[in-house]
Coordinates of C-alpha atoms in Angstrom, one line a residue:
M16 CA 0.0 0.0 0.0
K17 CA 1.0 3.6 -0.4
R18 CA 3.3 5.0 2.3
T19 CA 2.7 8.2 4.2
T20 CA 5.1 11.0 3.2
L21 CA 7.8 11.4 5.7
S22 CA 8.6 14.8 7.2
L23 CA 12.3 14.4 6.4
F24 CA 11.7 13.8 2.8
A25 CA 9.2 16.7 2.6
G26 CA 11.8 19.0 4.1
A27 CA 14.4 18.0 1.6
A28 CA 11.9 18.5 -1.3
A29 CA 11.0 21.9 0.0
L30 CA 14.7 22.9 0.2
A31 CA 15.2 21.7 -3.4
A32 CA 12.2 23.8 -4.6
V33 CA 13.6 27.0 -3.1
T34 CA 17.3 26.6 -3.7
G35 CA 17.6 24.3 -6.7
F36 CA 19.4 20.9 -6.8
A37 CA 23.1 20.8 -7.0
A38 CA 22.9 19.5 -10.6
V39 CA 21.4 22.9 -11.8
S40 CA 24.0 25.0 -13.6
A41 CA 24.6 28.5 -12.5
P42 CA 25.3 31.3 -15.1
G43 CA 28.7 31.0 -16.6
D44 CA 28.9 27.2 -16.1
T45 CA 30.3 25.4 -19.2
G46 CA 28.1 22.3 -18.5
A47 CA 25.7 20.7 -16.1
E48 CA 27.1 19.1 -13.1
T49 CA 26.5 15.4 -12.4
A50 CA 23.9 14.9 -9.7
E51 CA 25.1 12.9 -6.7
P52 CA 23.0 9.9 -5.8
A53 CA 20.4 10.4 -3.1
A54 CA 21.5 9.6 0.4
R55 CA 19.5 7.2 2.7
L56 CA 18.9 8.9 6.0
P57 CA 17.0 7.8 9.1
V58 CA 13.4 8.9 9.4
E59 CA 12.7 11.5 12.1
R60 CA 9.1 10.6 12.9
T61 CA 7.0 7.4 12.7
S62 CA 3.3 6.8 13.4
L63 CA 1.7 3.4 14.2
L64 CA -1.9 2.4 14.8
C65 CA -3.1 -0.8 16.6
P66 CA -6.8 -1.9 16.3
A67 CA -8.9 -2.9 19.3
P68 CA -7.6 -6.4 20.0
S69 CA -10.7 -8.4 20.8
A70 CA -14.4 -8.5 21.8
S71 CA -13.8 -11.5 24.1
D72 CA -13.7 -11.2 27.8
L73 CA -11.1 -14.0 27.7
A74 CA -8.7 -12.0 25.6
E75 CA -5.1 -11.4 26.9
T76 CA -3.1 -9.0 24.8
T77 CA 0.6 -8.3 24.8
Y78 CA 2.1 -5.3 23.0
T79 CA 5.8 -5.4 22.2
S80 CA 7.6 -2.3 21.0
F81 CA 11.1 -2.3 19.4
T82 CA 13.3 0.2 17.6
P83 CA 16.4 -1.3 16.0
V84 CA 19.7 0.6 16.3
T85 CA 20.1 2.7 13.2
E86 CA 23.4 4.3 12.1
G87 CA 23.1 8.1 11.8
A88 CA 19.9 8.4 13.9
E89 CA 19.4 11.2 16.3
E90 CA 20.8 10.6 19.8
K91 CA 17.6 11.5 21.7
G92 CA 14.0 10.7 21.1
S93 CA 10.7 9.5 22.5
A94 CA 7.7 7.3 21.7
T95 CA 4.4 6.2 23.3
L96 CA 1.2 4.2 22.6
T97 CA -2.0 5.7 23.9
A98 CA -5.7 4.8 23.7
A99 CA -7.4 6.0 20.5
A100 CA -10.5 7.5 22.2
D101 CA -11.8 11.0 23.0
G102 CA -9.0 12.6 21.0
A103 CA -6.2 10.6 22.6
G104 CA -4.8 9.8 19.1
A105 CA -4.2 13.5 18.5
E106 CA -2.5 13.9 21.8
A107 CA -0.3 10.9 21.3
G108 CA 0.9 12.4 18.0
K109 CA 2.5 15.3 19.8
G110 CA 5.4 13.5 21.3
G111 CA 7.5 15.5 23.7
E112 CA 6.0 15.6 27.2
D113 CA 3.0 13.4 26.2
A114 CA 5.5 10.8 25.2
G115 CA 7.1 10.6 28.5
S116 CA 10.2 12.6 27.6
G117 CA 12.3 14.5 30.2
K118 CA 13.9 17.8 29.7
D119 CA 15.8 18.4 26.5
G120 CA 14.4 15.3 25.0
E121 CA 16.0 12.9 27.5
D122 CA 14.3 9.5 27.9
A123 CA 13.2 10.0 31.5
K124 CA 10.8 7.1 31.6
D125 CA 11.8 4.9 28.7
G126 CA 11.3 1.2 29.0
E127 CA 8.3 1.3 31.4
E128 CA 5.7 -1.4 31.0
G129 CA 2.3 0.3 30.8
K130 CA -1.3 -0.1 31.8
D131 CA -4.2 -1.0 29.5
G132 CA -4.6 2.5 28.3
K133 CA -8.3 2.8 29.4
D134 CA -7.5 5.5 32.0
G135 CA -5.5 7.6 29.5
E136 CA -2.1 6.3 30.6
P137 CA 0.2 5.0 27.9
V138 CA 0.0 1.2 27.4
L139 CA 3.8 1.3 27.3
R140 CA 6.7 3.6 26.9
P141 CA 9.2 2.1 24.4
G142 CA 12.7 1.7 25.6
A143 CA 16.0 2.8 24.1
P144 CA 16.7 1.5 20.6
G145 CA 17.9 -2.0 20.6
T146 CA 15.8 -3.2 23.6
P147 CA 12.2 -4.3 23.3
V148 CA 9.6 -3.4 25.9
T149 CA 6.2 -5.0 26.6
G150 CA 2.8 -3.8 27.8
T151 CA -0.4 -5.8 28.4
A152 CA -4.2 -5.4 28.3
S153 CA -7.0 -7.8 29.3
G154 CA -10.7 -8.3 28.4
A155 CA -13.1 -7.1 25.7
D156 CA -12.8 -3.4 26.3
A157 CA -9.1 -2.9 25.5
P158 CA -9.1 0.1 23.1
A159 CA -7.4 0.8 19.8
L160 CA -4.1 2.5 20.1
T161 CA -2.3 5.3 18.3
G162 CA 1.4 6.0 18.7
T163 CA 4.2 8.3 17.5
A164 CA 7.9 7.9 17.8
E165 CA 10.4 10.7 17.2
G166 CA 14.1 11.1 16.9
S167 CA 16.2 8.1 17.9
H168 CA 13.0 6.0 18.4
A169 CA 11.6 6.6 15.0
P170 CA 13.7 4.6 12.4
G171 CA 12.1 1.2 12.0
W172 CA 9.8 1.5 15.1
T173 CA 7.7 -1.7 15.2
V174 CA 4.9 -2.8 17.5
Q175 CA 3.6 -6.3 17.6
Q176 CA 0.1 -6.9 19.0
T177 CA -0.5 -10.5 20.1
T178 CA -3.8 -11.7 21.6
E179 CA -4.6 -15.1 23.1
V180 CA -8.3 -16.1 23.3
A181 CA -8.9 -19.3 25.3
A182 CA -12.3 -20.2 23.9
G183 CA -15.2 -19.1 21.7
T184 CA -15.5 -17.8 18.2
G185 CA -12.0 -16.7 17.1
R186 CA -10.2 -18.6 19.8
G187 CA -6.5 -19.1 19.5
L188 CA -3.6 -16.7 18.8
L189 CA -4.2 -13.5 16.9
G190 CA -1.3 -11.3 15.9
L191 CA -0.4 -8.3 13.7
N192 CA 2.2 -5.6 13.3
C193 CA 0.6 -2.3 14.0
T194 CA 0.4 -0.3 10.8
A195 CA 1.2 3.2 9.6
P196 CA -1.7 5.4 8.6
D197 CA -2.5 5.4 4.9
T198 CA -5.3 6.2 2.5
E199 CA -6.0 2.9 0.6
F200 CA -6.0 -0.8 1.7
W201 CA -6.8 -4.1 0.0
F202 CA -7.9 -7.2 1.9
P203 CA -8.4 -10.3 -0.2
G204 CA -9.4 -13.2 2.1
A205 CA -12.3 -11.8 4.1
S206 CA -15.7 -13.6 4.2
T207 CA -19.4 -13.0 4.8
A208 CA -20.2 -16.8 4.9
S209 CA -22.1 -18.4 7.8
G210 CA -19.6 -19.5 10.5
R211 CA -17.4 -16.5 9.8
T212 CA -17.6 -13.2 11.8
D213 CA -15.3 -10.6 10.1
Y214 CA -14.9 -7.0 11.1
V215 CA -13.0 -4.2 9.4
H216 CA -11.3 -2.0 12.0
L217 CA -10.5 1.6 11.3
T218 CA -8.3 3.8 13.5
N219 CA -7.9 7.6 13.0
P220 CA -4.7 9.1 14.4
D221 CA -5.5 12.7 13.6
D222 CA -7.4 15.6 15.2
S223 CA -10.0 15.8 12.4
A224 CA -12.5 13.3 11.2
A225 CA -11.7 10.9 8.4
V226 CA -14.3 9.8 5.8
V227 CA -13.9 6.4 4.1
D228 CA -15.7 4.2 1.6
I229 CA -15.7 0.4 2.1
E230 CA -16.3 -1.7 -1.0
L231 CA -16.8 -5.5 -1.0
Y232 CA -16.1 -7.8 -4.0
G233 CA -17.3 -11.4 -4.2
K234 CA -17.0 -14.2 -6.8
D235 CA -19.4 -12.4 -9.2
G236 CA -18.2 -8.8 -8.7
V237 CA -19.1 -6.0 -6.4
L238 CA -21.5 -6.7 -3.5
K239 CA -23.9 -3.8 -3.6
S240 CA -24.3 -1.8 -0.4
T241 CA -24.8 1.8 0.5
V242 CA -23.9 1.2 4.2
G243 CA -20.2 1.3 3.5
E244 CA -20.2 4.7 1.7
G245 CA -19.1 7.8 3.5
V246 CA -18.3 6.1 6.9
T247 CA -17.0 8.8 9.3
V248 CA -14.2 7.9 11.8
P249 CA -14.0 10.5 14.6
P250 CA -10.8 12.3 15.5
G251 CA -8.4 10.2 17.5
G252 CA -11.0 7.4 17.5
G253 CA -11.6 3.9 16.2
E254 CA -14.5 2.1 14.5
S255 CA -15.2 -1.5 13.7
L256 CA -17.8 -2.6 11.2
L257 CA -19.2 -6.2 10.8
L258 CA -18.9 -7.1 7.2
S259 CA -22.2 -9.0 7.2
T260 CA -24.0 -5.8 8.0
L261 CA -22.6 -4.1 4.9
T262 CA -24.2 -6.7 2.6
D263 CA -26.9 -9.4 2.8
V264 CA -25.0 -11.7 0.4
E265 CA -23.1 -14.6 1.9
Q266 CA -19.8 -15.2 0.1
T267 CA -16.9 -17.5 1.0
D268 CA -14.3 -15.3 -0.5
V269 CA -14.6 -11.5 -0.3
T270 CA -12.1 -8.8 -1.1
V271 CA -12.5 -5.6 1.0
H272 CA -11.3 -2.3 -0.4
V273 CA -10.9 0.6 2.1
N274 CA -10.6 3.9 0.3
V275 CA -10.1 7.0 2.4
R276 CA -11.9 10.1 0.9
S277 CA -10.4 12.5 3.5
G278 CA -7.9 12.2 6.2
R279 CA -5.9 9.0 6.8
L280 CA -6.4 5.8 8.7
G281 CA -5.1 2.5 9.9
A282 CA -7.1 -0.5 8.7
A283 CA -7.2 -4.2 9.4
V284 CA -9.7 -7.1 9.1
Q285 CA -10.3 -9.4 12.1
A286 CA -11.5 -12.7 10.7
L287 CA -13.1 -15.0 13.3
D288 CA -14.3 -18.6 12.5
D289 CA -16.6 -20.8 14.6
K290 CA -14.5 -23.9 13.9
T291 CA -10.9 -22.9 13.1
G292 CA -10.3 -19.9 15.4
G293 CA -9.2 -16.6 13.9
D294 CA -6.6 -14.1 13.2
W295 CA -5.9 -10.7 11.7
L296 CA -5.9 -10.2 8.0
T297 CA -3.6 -7.3 7.3
A298 CA -3.5 -5.3 4.1
A299 CA -1.9 -6.9 1.0
A300 CA 0.9 -5.4 -0.9
D301 CA -0.1 -2.9 -3.6
P302 CA -1.7 -4.5 -6.8
A303 CA 1.2 -5.8 -9.0
G304 CA 1.8 -8.2 -11.8
E305 CA 4.1 -10.4 -9.7
L306 CA 3.5 -11.3 -6.1
V307 CA 5.1 -13.3 -3.3
V308 CA 3.2 -14.8 -0.4
P309 CA 5.9 -15.7 2.1
G310 CA 6.2 -18.1 5.0
I311 CA 3.5 -20.8 4.7
P312 CA 4.0 -23.1 7.6
A313 CA 5.5 -26.5 6.8
D314 CA 2.8 -28.3 8.7
A315 CA -0.2 -26.5 7.1
T316 CA -3.1 -28.9 6.6
A317 CA -5.0 -26.6 4.2
V318 CA -4.1 -23.6 2.2
R319 CA -6.6 -21.4 0.3
L320 CA -5.4 -18.8 -2.1
M321 CA -7.6 -15.7 -2.7
L322 CA -6.9 -13.2 -5.5
F323 CA -8.5 -10.1 -6.9
T324 CA -7.7 -7.8 -9.8
P325 CA -9.0 -4.2 -9.5
G326 CA -8.5 -3.2 -13.1
G327 CA -10.6 -3.8 -16.1
S328 CA -8.7 -6.8 -17.5
D329 CA -8.6 -10.5 -16.5
A330 CA -5.3 -11.9 -15.1
D331 CA -3.7 -15.2 -15.8
L332 CA -1.0 -16.2 -13.3
K333 CA 1.5 -19.0 -13.0
V334 CA 1.5 -20.5 -9.5
R335 CA 4.8 -21.8 -8.1
L336 CA 5.8 -22.9 -4.6
A337 CA 9.3 -21.9 -3.6
S338 CA 10.4 -24.9 -1.5
P339 CA 13.8 -25.7 0.2
S340 CA 14.9 -27.6 -2.8
G341 CA 13.6 -25.2 -5.5
A342 CA 10.5 -24.0 -7.3
I343 CA 7.8 -26.5 -7.9
T344 CA 4.4 -26.3 -9.5
P345 CA 1.4 -27.5 -7.3
A346 CA -0.3 -30.4 -9.0
G347 CA -3.5 -29.4 -10.7
H348 CA -2.9 -25.7 -10.0
E349 CA -0.3 -24.7 -12.6
T350 CA -2.2 -21.5 -13.4
V351 CA -5.1 -19.5 -12.1
H352 CA -7.5 -17.2 -14.0
V353 CA -8.7 -14.1 -12.2
K354 CA -11.7 -12.3 -13.7
A355 CA -11.6 -8.5 -13.6
G356 CA -13.4 -7.1 -10.6
M357 CA -14.2 -10.6 -9.1
T358 CA -12.6 -12.4 -6.2
T359 CA -11.2 -15.9 -7.0
G360 CA -10.5 -18.6 -4.4
V361 CA -8.4 -21.7 -5.0
D362 CA -7.9 -24.6 -2.6
L363 CA -4.3 -25.7 -2.7
G364 CA -4.7 -28.4 0.1
E365 CA -1.5 -29.5 1.8
V366 CA 0.7 -27.7 -0.7
T367 CA 3.8 -27.5 1.4
R368 CA 3.9 -31.2 2.2
G369 CA 5.9 -30.8 5.4
E370 CA 8.5 -28.4 4.0
A371 CA 8.8 -24.6 4.2
G372 CA 7.2 -22.8 1.3
S373 CA 6.2 -19.5 -0.2
L374 CA 3.9 -18.9 -3.2
V375 CA 5.3 -17.0 -6.1
L376 CA 2.7 -15.7 -8.6
T377 CA 3.9 -14.5 -12.0
P378 CA 1.9 -13.5 -15.2
T379 CA 1.6 -16.1 -18.0
S380 CA 1.6 -13.4 -20.6
G381 CA 0.7 -9.7 -20.1
S382 CA 1.1 -8.3 -16.6
V383 CA -2.2 -7.3 -14.8
P384 CA -2.1 -5.8 -11.3
V385 CA -3.4 -8.3 -8.7
V386 CA -3.8 -8.5 -4.9
A387 CA -3.5 -11.8 -3.1
A388 CA -3.5 -13.5 0.3
V389 CA -3.7 -17.1 1.7
R390 CA -5.7 -18.6 4.5
V391 CA -3.7 -21.3 6.3
V392 CA -5.1 -24.0 8.6
R393 CA -3.0 -26.1 11.0
G394 CA -4.0 -29.0 13.2
E395 CA -6.8 -31.6 12.9
G396 CA -10.4 -31.9 14.0
G397 CA -11.3 -29.8 17.0
E398 CA -7.7 -28.6 17.4
Q399 CA -7.6 -26.7 14.1
E400 CA -6.5 -23.0 13.9
S401 CA -6.3 -20.6 11.0
A402 CA -4.2 -17.6 10.1
F403 CA -3.8 -15.3 7.1
I404 CA -0.7 -14.3 5.0
P405 CA -1.1 -11.5 2.5
A406 CA 1.2 -10.9 -0.4
S407 CA 4.1 -8.9 0.9
D408 CA 6.7 -6.3 -0.2
P409 CA 10.3 -7.5 0.0
V410 CA 12.5 -7.1 3.1
G411 CA 14.5 -4.4 1.3
A412 CA 17.2 -2.9 3.5
R413 CA 15.8 -4.2 6.8
A414 CA 12.7 -5.7 8.3
T415 CA 11.7 -6.1 11.9
A416 CA 9.6 -8.6 14.0
A417 CA 9.1 -7.3 17.5
E418 CA 7.9 -10.3 19.6
N419 CA 9.7 -13.6 19.5
R420 CA 10.1 -16.4 22.1
A421 CA 12.8 -18.9 22.9
K422 CA 10.4 -21.6 21.6
G423 CA 7.7 -21.2 19.1
T424 CA 9.4 -18.8 16.7
T425 CA 10.0 -19.7 13.0
L426 CA 11.6 -17.3 10.5
S427 CA 11.0 -18.1 6.8
V428 CA 13.1 -16.4 4.1
T429 CA 12.5 -16.6 0.4
A430 CA 14.7 -15.6 -2.6
P431 CA 12.2 -16.0 -5.5
D432 CA 14.7 -15.2 -8.3
R433 CA 18.4 -14.8 -7.5
T434 CA 20.5 -16.1 -4.6
A435 CA 20.7 -13.7 -1.7
K436 CA 22.5 -13.3 1.6
V437 CA 20.7 -12.0 4.7
E438 CA 21.9 -11.1 8.2
V439 CA 19.5 -11.9 11.1
T440 CA 20.0 -10.2 14.4
A441 CA 18.3 -11.1 17.7
S442 CA 18.0 -8.2 20.1
A443 CA 18.5 -8.3 23.9
G444 CA 15.5 -9.7 25.7
T445 CA 12.8 -7.6 27.4
E446 CA 14.1 -8.8 30.8
G447 CA 17.7 -9.6 29.9
G448 CA 20.1 -11.2 27.4
T449 CA 22.7 -10.1 24.9
T450 CA 22.3 -9.8 21.1
A451 CA 23.2 -12.5 18.6
T452 CA 23.7 -12.4 14.8
K453 CA 23.8 -15.1 12.1
T454 CA 24.2 -14.8 8.3
F455 CA 22.4 -17.0 5.8
T456 CA 22.6 -17.6 2.1
I457 CA 19.2 -18.3 0.4
E458 CA 19.5 -20.0 -3.0
G459 CA 17.4 -18.5 -5.8
G460 CA 14.0 -20.0 -6.2
T461 CA 13.9 -21.4 -2.6
T462 CA 12.4 -20.9 0.8
Q463 CA 14.4 -21.7 4.0
N464 CA 13.2 -21.9 7.6
V465 CA 16.4 -20.5 9.0
E466 CA 17.8 -21.3 12.5
V467 CA 17.1 -18.0 14.2
P468 CA 19.7 -16.7 16.6
V469 CA 18.6 -16.5 20.3
P470 CA 20.1 -14.0 22.7
A471 CA 22.5 -15.4 25.2
G472 CA 20.9 -15.4 28.7
L473 CA 17.5 -14.6 27.2
K474 CA 14.8 -13.5 29.7
G475 CA 11.5 -12.5 28.3
T476 CA 10.9 -12.0 24.6
Y477 CA 13.2 -10.5 21.9
A478 CA 13.1 -8.8 18.5
L479 CA 14.5 -10.0 15.2
T480 CA 15.8 -7.8 12.4
V481 CA 16.5 -9.2 8.9
E482 CA 18.8 -7.2 6.6
T483 CA 19.6 -7.9 3.0
V484 CA 23.3 -8.1 2.6
S485 CA 23.7 -8.9 -1.1
G486 CA 22.0 -10.6 -4.1
G487 CA 18.4 -10.5 -5.3
P488 CA 15.3 -9.4 -3.4
V489 CA 14.2 -11.5 -0.4
Y490 CA 10.9 -11.9 1.3
A491 CA 10.4 -13.0 4.9
A492 CA 7.7 -14.0 7.4
R493 CA 7.7 -14.9 11.1
T494 CA 5.4 -17.6 12.5
L495 CA 4.6 -17.5 16.2
T496 CA 3.0 -20.5 17.8
G497 CA 1.2 -20.8 21.1
E498 CA 2.9 -22.0 24.2
D499 CA 0.6 -25.1 24.5
E500 CA 2.3 -27.6 22.2
D501 CA -1.0 -29.7 22.1
V502 CA -2.9 -26.9 20.4
A503 CA -2.3 -25.7 16.9
S504 CA -2.6 -22.0 17.7
F505 CA -0.4 -19.7 15.6
T506 CA -0.1 -16.4 13.8
V507 CA 2.1 -15.3 10.8
Q508 CA 3.4 -11.8 10.1
P509 CA 5.1 -11.0 6.8
L510 CA 8.2 -8.8 7.2
P511 CA 8.4 -6.0 4.6
D512 CA 10.9 -3.2 4.8
D513 CA 10.5 -1.4 8.1
R514 CA 11.0 2.0 6.4
G515 CA 13.6 3.0 8.9
T516 CA 15.4 5.2 6.3
V517 CA 14.3 7.4 3.4
S518 CA 16.0 8.5 0.2
V519 CA 16.9 12.2 0.4
P520 CA 18.4 13.9 -2.7
K521 CA 21.5 16.0 -2.1
A522 CA 20.7 19.7 -2.3
E523 CA 22.7 22.9 -1.8
Q524 CA 22.0 26.6 -1.9
N525 CA 21.9 28.0 -5.4
L526 CA 20.1 31.4 -5.4
S527 CA 21.0 31.9 -9.1
V528 CA 17.9 29.9 -10.1
L529 CA 15.8 32.7 -8.6
Q530 CA 17.5 35.3 -10.9
Q531 CA 17.0 33.5 -14.2
P532 CA 15.0 35.8 -16.6
P533 CA 11.7 34.4 -17.8
A534 CA 11.9 32.4 -21.0

């Protein structure tokens, strides 16, 4: 999805508009200078939004905040997460004193575990870069959260929200990385079928109302409804809408399109199933002709692929599974045809067959933009649980997973085209431990479940960062399983670039551009 413009980049662009780029020639120059490549600098401010975690009284939620150490970042900074209610989102966005900073930006209260946010207190105050911090919330009335990190805390700031629900619809482990505000989201993989209870959660971080349209697309095209048009999300507040109230049509596979008319929002779909538990469905990568769905668990007992093309043309895609031994074609599913404006669902069964795997989707002929996600089921009979994996952007420079445990963490890395080398770093633990790093080579066309490093003397949970060292693009996903080994509870989070740095063109003062006579 589109990324919110960063203040650092905006400042550089404004500077360039006034003074001119270094490549512009001044009067008397004999030729144009060669522009220097844009530098990558740490971002100065990051916003994150977390949806209300659960409507179950049995819900126990953990928030884990982590900022990786970033070379060149500011020495001081602050961050906080606050309940998105009664304008709290706007207050949280101010940083400074509201973020728990001391004088002169010193981190006076960094690293404190927080309350549930219902009394206006921060759920947690993130610690210094390199050390994760946790906060907790219980029950059905835990609110949505808004957060802002500035200075040293901003580059790559990541918050994992993990909820355990012991029983009832949507039982199991539900997890997501809290998201940056944006203006458009695609969610293939939702449903309005009986037995499913799906909500779209909207969180507004700003001090003015946001207006949004919610469109639903099924197997025959758009599901007509006026209820989803012009939905208003109040300033600093959150809303959740039950999909089955937006249409009276029952559909197994539905694509949800959230289009913000004014303002900006965080959006996620909570998909709850009567029989197979539930999880969060986060936004898929922007529509593209080639897609990667990373990190399908090796022991998946059922995998369903959902696709949608928003344009006016049908799409024909080749389906490959990147396995540890190379790319293979799932029997009977060599290609899939996606009709324009219609959601297509394909059952792939036990496609991974006990090995790590990622789906790689490429056009058979002309490229047509598509969005995609998979629904994964683990376990058998009454012990089944489900999770969702959307198509993801690549790791890029660096990706971050905030909450990991000594047991129950699996990191899957895919190099769909060319061989690549990645470096994986485990942070210190929330309660103690020292960092550890390993480097892995991922052969082109393969997926590997790598042996993640664990901090020496680990106490609590820790964060993982994945950095691309060399080679082609890589994709990654982290699977977190429940602590009860007899239950198949799990959740999967793709790990796209954490946007810790931004490209800033080199500029210098050149007032001669203001003296040029009109043409």
